[in-house]
PDB file of C-alpha atoms in Angstrom:
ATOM      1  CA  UNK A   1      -1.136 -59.149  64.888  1.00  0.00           C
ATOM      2  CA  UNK A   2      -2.752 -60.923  61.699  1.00  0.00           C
ATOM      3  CA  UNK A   3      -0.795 -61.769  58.587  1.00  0.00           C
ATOM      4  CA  UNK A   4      -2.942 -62.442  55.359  1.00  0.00           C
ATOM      5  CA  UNK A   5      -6.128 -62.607  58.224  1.00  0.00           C
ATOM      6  CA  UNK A   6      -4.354 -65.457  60.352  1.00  0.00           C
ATOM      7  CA  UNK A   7      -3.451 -64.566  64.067  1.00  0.00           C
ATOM      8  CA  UNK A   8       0.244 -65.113  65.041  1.00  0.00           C
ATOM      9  CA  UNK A   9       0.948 -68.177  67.480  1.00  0.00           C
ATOM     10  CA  UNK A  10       2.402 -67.520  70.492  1.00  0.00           C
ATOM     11  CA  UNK A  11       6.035 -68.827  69.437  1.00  0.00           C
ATOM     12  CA  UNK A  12       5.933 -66.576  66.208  1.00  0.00           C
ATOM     13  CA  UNK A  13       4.836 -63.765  68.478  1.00  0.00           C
ATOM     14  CA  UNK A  14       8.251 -64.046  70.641  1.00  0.00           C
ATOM     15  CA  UNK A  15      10.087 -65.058  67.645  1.00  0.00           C
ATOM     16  CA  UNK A  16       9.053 -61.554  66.124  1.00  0.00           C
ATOM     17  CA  UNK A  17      10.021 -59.761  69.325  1.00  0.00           C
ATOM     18  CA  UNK A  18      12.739 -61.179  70.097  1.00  0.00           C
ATOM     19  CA  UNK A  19      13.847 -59.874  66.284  1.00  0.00           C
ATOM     20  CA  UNK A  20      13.152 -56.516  67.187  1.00  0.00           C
ATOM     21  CA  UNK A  21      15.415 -56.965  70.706  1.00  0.00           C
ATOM     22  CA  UNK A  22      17.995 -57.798  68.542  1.00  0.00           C
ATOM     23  CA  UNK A  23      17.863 -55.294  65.767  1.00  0.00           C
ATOM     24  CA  UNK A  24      17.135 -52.614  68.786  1.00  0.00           C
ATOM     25  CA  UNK A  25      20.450 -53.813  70.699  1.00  0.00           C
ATOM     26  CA  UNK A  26      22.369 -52.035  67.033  1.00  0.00           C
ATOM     27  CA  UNK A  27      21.604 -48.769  67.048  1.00  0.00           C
ATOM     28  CA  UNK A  28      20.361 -47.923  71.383  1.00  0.00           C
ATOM     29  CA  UNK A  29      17.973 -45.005  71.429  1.00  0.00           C
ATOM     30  CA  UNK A  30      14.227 -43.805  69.825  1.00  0.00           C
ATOM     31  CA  UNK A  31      16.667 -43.214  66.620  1.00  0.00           C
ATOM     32  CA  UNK A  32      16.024 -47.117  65.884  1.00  0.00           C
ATOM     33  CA  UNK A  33      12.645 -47.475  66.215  1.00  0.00           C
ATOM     34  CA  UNK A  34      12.256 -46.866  62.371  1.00  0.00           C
ATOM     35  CA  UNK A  35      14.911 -49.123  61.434  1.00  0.00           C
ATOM     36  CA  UNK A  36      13.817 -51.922  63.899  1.00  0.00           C
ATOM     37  CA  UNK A  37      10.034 -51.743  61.948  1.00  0.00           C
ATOM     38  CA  UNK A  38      11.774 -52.383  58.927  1.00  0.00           C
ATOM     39  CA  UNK A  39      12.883 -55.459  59.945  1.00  0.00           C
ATOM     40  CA  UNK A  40       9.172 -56.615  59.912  1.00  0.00           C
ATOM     41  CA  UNK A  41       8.734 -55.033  56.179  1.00  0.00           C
ATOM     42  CA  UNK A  42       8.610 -58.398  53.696  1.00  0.00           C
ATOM     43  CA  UNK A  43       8.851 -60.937  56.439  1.00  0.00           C
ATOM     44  CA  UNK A  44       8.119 -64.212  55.868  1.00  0.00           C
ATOM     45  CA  UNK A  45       7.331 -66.042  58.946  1.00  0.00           C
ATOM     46  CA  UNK A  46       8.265 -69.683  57.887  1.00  0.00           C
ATOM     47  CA  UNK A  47      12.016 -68.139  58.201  1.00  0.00           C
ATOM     48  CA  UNK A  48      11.223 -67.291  62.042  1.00  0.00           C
ATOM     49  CA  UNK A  49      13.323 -69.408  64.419  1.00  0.00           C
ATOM     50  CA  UNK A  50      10.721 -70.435  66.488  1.00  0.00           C
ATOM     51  CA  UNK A  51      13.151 -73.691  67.885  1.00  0.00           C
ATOM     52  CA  UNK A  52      12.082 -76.976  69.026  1.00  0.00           C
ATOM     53  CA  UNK A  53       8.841 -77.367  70.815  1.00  0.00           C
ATOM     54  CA  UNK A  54       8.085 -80.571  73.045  1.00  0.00           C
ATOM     55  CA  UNK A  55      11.314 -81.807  73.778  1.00  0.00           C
ATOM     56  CA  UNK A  56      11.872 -82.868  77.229  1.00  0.00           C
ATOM     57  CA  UNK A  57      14.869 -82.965  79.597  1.00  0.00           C
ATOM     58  CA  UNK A  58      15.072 -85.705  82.555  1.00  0.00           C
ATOM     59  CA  UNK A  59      17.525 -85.173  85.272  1.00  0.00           C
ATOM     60  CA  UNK A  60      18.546 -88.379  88.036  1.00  0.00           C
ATOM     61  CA  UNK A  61      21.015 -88.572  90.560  1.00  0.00           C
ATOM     62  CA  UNK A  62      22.326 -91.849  91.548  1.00  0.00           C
ATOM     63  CA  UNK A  63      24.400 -91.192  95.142  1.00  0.00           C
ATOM     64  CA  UNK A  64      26.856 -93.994  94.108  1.00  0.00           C
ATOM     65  CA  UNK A  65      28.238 -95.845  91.080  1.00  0.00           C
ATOM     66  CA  UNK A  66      30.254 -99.285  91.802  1.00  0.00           C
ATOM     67  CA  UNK A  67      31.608 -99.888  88.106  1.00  0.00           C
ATOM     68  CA  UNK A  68      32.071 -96.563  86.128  1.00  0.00           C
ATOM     69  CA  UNK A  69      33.274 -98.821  83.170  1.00  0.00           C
ATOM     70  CA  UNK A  70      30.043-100.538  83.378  1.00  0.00           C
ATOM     71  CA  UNK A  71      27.623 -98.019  84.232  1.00  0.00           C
ATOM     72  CA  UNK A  72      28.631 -95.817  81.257  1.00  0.00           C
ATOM     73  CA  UNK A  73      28.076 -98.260  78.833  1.00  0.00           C
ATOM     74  CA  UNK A  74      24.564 -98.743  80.247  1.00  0.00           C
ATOM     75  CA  UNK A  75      23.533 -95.177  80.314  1.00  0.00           C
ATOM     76  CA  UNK A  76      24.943 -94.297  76.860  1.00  0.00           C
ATOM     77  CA  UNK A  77      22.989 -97.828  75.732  1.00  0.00           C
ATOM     78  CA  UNK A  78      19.849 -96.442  77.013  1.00  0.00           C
ATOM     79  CA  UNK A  79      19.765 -92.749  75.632  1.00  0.00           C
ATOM     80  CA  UNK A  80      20.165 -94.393  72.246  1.00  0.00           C
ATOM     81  CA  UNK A  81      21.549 -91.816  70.415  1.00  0.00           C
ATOM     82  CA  UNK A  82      19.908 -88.532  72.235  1.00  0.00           C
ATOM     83  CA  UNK A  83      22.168 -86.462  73.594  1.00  0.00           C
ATOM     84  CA  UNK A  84      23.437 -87.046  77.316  1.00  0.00           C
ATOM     85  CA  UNK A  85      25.853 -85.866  79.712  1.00  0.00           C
ATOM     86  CA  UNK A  86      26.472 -86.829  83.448  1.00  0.00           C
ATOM     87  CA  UNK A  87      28.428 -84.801  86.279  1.00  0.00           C
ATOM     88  CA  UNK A  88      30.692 -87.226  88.473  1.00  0.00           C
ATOM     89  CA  UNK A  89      32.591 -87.583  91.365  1.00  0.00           C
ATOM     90  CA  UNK A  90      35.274 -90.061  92.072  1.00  0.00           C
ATOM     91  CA  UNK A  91      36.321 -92.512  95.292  1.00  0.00           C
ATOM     92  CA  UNK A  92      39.433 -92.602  96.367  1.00  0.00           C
ATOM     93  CA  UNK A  93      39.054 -96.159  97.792  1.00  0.00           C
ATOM     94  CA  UNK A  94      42.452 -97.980  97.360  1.00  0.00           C
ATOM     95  CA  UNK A  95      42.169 -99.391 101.089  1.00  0.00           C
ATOM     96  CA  UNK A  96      38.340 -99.588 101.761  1.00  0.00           C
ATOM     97  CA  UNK A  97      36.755-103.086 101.720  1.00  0.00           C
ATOM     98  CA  UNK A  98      33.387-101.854 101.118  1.00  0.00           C
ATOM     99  CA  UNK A  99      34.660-101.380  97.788  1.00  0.00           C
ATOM    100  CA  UNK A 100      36.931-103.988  96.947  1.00  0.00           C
ATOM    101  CA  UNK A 101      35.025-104.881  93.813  1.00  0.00           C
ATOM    102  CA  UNK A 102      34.934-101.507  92.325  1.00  0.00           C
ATOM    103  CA  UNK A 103      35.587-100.352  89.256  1.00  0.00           C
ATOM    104  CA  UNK A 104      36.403 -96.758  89.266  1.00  0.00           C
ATOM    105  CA  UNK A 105      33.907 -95.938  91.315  1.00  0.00           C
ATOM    106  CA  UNK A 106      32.042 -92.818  91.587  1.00  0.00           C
ATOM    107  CA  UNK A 107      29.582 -90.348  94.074  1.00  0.00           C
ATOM    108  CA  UNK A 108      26.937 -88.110  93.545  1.00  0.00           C
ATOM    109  CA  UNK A 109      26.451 -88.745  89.684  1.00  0.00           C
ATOM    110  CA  UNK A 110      24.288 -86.579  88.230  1.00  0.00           C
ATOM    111  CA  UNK A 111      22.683 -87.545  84.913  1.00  0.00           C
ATOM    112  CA  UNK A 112      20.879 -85.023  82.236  1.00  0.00           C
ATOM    113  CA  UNK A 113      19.320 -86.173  78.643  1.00  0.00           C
ATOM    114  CA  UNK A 114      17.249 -84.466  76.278  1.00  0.00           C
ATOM    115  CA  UNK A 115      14.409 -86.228  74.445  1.00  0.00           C
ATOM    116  CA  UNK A 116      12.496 -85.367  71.201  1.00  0.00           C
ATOM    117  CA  UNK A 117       9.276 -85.770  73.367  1.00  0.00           C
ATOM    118  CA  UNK A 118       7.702 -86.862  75.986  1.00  0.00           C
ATOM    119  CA  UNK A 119       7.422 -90.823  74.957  1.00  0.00           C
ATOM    120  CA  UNK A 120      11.037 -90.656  74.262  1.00  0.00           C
ATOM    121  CA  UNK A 121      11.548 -89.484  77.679  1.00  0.00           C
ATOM    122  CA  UNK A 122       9.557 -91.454  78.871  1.00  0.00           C
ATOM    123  CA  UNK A 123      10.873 -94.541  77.277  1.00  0.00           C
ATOM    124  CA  UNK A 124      14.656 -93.481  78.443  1.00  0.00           C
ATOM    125  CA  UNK A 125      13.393 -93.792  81.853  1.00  0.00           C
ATOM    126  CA  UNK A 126      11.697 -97.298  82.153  1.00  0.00           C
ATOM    127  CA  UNK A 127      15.086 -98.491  80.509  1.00  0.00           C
ATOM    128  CA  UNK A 128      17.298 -96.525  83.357  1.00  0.00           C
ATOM    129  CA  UNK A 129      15.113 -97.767  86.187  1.00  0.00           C
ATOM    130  CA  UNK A 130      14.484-101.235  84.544  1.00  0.00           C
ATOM    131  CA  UNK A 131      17.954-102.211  83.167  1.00  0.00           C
ATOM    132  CA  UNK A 132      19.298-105.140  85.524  1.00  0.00           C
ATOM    133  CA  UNK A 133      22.903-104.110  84.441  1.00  0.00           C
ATOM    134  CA  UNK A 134      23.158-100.654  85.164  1.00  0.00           C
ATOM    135  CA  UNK A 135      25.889-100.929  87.483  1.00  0.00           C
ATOM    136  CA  UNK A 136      27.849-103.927  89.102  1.00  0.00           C
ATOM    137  CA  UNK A 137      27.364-104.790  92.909  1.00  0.00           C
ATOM    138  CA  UNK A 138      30.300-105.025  95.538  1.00  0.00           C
ATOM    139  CA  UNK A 139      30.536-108.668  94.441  1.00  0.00           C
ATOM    140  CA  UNK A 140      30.679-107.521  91.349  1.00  0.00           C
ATOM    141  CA  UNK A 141      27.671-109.325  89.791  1.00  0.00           C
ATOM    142  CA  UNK A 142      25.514-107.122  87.188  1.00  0.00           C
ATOM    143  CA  UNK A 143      23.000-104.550  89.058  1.00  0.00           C
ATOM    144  CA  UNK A 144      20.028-102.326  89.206  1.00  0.00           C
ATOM    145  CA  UNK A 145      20.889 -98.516  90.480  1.00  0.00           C
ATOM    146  CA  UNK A 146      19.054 -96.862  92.666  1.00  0.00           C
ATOM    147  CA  UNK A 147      18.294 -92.933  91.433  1.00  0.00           C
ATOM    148  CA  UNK A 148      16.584 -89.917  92.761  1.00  0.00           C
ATOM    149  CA  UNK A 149      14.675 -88.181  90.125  1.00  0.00           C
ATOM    150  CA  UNK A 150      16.098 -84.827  89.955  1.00  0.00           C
ATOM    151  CA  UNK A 151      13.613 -82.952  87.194  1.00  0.00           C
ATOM    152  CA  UNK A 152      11.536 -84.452  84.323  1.00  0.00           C
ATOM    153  CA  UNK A 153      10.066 -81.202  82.419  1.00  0.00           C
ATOM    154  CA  UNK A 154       9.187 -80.214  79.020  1.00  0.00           C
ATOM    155  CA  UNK A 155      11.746 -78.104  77.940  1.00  0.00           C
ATOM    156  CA  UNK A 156      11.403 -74.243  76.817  1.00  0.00           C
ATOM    157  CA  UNK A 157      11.685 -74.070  72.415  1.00  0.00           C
ATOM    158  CA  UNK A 158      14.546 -72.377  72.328  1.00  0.00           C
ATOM    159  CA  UNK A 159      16.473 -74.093  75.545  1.00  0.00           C
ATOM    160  CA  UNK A 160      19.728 -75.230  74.508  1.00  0.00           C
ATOM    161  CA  UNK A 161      20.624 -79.268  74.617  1.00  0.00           C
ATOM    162  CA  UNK A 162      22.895 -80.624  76.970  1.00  0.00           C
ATOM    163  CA  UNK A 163      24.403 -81.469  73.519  1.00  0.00           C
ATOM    164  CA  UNK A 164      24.413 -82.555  70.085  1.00  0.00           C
ATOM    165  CA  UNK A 165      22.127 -85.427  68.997  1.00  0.00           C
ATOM    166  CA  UNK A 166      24.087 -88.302  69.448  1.00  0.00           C
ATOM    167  CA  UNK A 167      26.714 -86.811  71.960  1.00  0.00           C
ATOM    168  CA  UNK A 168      27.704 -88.387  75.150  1.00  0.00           C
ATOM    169  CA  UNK A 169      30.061 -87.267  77.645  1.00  0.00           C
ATOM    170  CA  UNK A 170      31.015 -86.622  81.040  1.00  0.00           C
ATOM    171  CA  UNK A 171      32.849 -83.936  83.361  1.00  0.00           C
ATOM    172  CA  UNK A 172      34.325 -84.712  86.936  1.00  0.00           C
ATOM    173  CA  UNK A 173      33.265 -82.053  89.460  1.00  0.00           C
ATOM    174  CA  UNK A 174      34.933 -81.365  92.621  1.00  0.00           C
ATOM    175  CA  UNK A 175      32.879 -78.819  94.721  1.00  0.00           C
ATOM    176  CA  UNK A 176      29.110 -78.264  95.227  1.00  0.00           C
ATOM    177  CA  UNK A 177      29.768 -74.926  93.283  1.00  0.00           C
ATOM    178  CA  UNK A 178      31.290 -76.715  90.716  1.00  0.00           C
ATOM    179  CA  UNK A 179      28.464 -78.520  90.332  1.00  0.00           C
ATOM    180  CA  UNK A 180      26.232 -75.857  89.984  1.00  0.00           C
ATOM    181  CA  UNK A 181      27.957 -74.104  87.593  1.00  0.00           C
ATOM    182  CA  UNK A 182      27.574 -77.247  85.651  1.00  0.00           C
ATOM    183  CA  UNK A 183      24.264 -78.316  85.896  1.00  0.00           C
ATOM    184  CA  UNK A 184      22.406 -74.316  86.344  1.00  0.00           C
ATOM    185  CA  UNK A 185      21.605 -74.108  83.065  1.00  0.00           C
ATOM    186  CA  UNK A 186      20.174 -77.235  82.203  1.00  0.00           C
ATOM    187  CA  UNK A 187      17.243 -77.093  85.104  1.00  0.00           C
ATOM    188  CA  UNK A 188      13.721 -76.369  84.359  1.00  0.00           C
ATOM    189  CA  UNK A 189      14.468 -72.852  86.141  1.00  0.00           C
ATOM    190  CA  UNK A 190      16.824 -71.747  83.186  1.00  0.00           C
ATOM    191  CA  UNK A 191      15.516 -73.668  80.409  1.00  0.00           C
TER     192      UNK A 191
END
């Protein structure tokens, strides 16, 4: 398609079909074709939602966190204001000297923030990996963590955030399907 002699862009192109889809899903049937064309009378394609290209989600895993208290502050330190949410489970460890200097510890955190681009992500990274109070050890001195990078992608234009810019939180999870009901929309499969 060419508008005043300029060829659409790929994100305008699915921007204007994905118009259609939705003016088609009012009236089912060939009866809406007509209408649905309409819809492309007078339009003005700076009002297309066409998202946000280039932002980029990274997703780590650290198998266990010593000091919630501590670790939280660290991670919401180091997104800096871009929006971030982790997955948890807790340790019931009330009689286990392995962990006699935790804090409300915690398992199989899982760890998801969105970036701008890819230098932000980028930059949120080195400061996970880098920062040498992450977490507290068992004595209960400040720590590295050690993660498994989960995904690091660049993120569909119209994927949703794992939240508002500037939001931080966190949700327990019990089960393995808990968890994946959780996290299955925020990997690179579904976003």
């Amino acid at each position: 398609g060419e508008e005043g002699g300029a060829l659409l862009d790929r994100a305008q192109a699915d921007a204007i079909e994905e118009l259609l889809v939705e003016q088609a899903s009012y009236m089912p049937g060939m009866a809406c074709i007509p209408t649905c064309l309409l819809a492309l009378d007078d339009l003005d394609l700076s009002t297309l939602d066409l998202g946000e290209p280039g932002r980029c989600r990274s997703i780590f895993k650290v198998d266990v966190v010593n000091n919630s208290k501590q670790f939280t502050k660290s991670l919401k330190s180091a997104a800096a204001g871009l929006p971030c949410t982790y997955f948890y489970r807790t340790i019931e460890c009330q009689n286990n000297a392995k962990f006699s200097f935790a804090v409300d510890p915690w398992r199989a955190v899982y760890c998801l923030c969105d970036a701008p681009d890819k230098k932000a992500a980028v930059a949120y990274m080195k400061t996970i990996r880098t920062d040498g109070a992450m977490d507290m050890d068992m004595l209960g001195k400040p720590g590295k963590i050690q993660l498994t990078v989960i995904e690091e992608f660049e993120m569909a234009a119209k994927a949703k955030n794992v939240g508002e810019e500037g939001s931080f939180e966190g949700t327990e999870y019990r089960t393995d399907v808990d968890l994946d009901g959780l996290m299955g929309p925020f990997l690179a499969a579904n976003a």
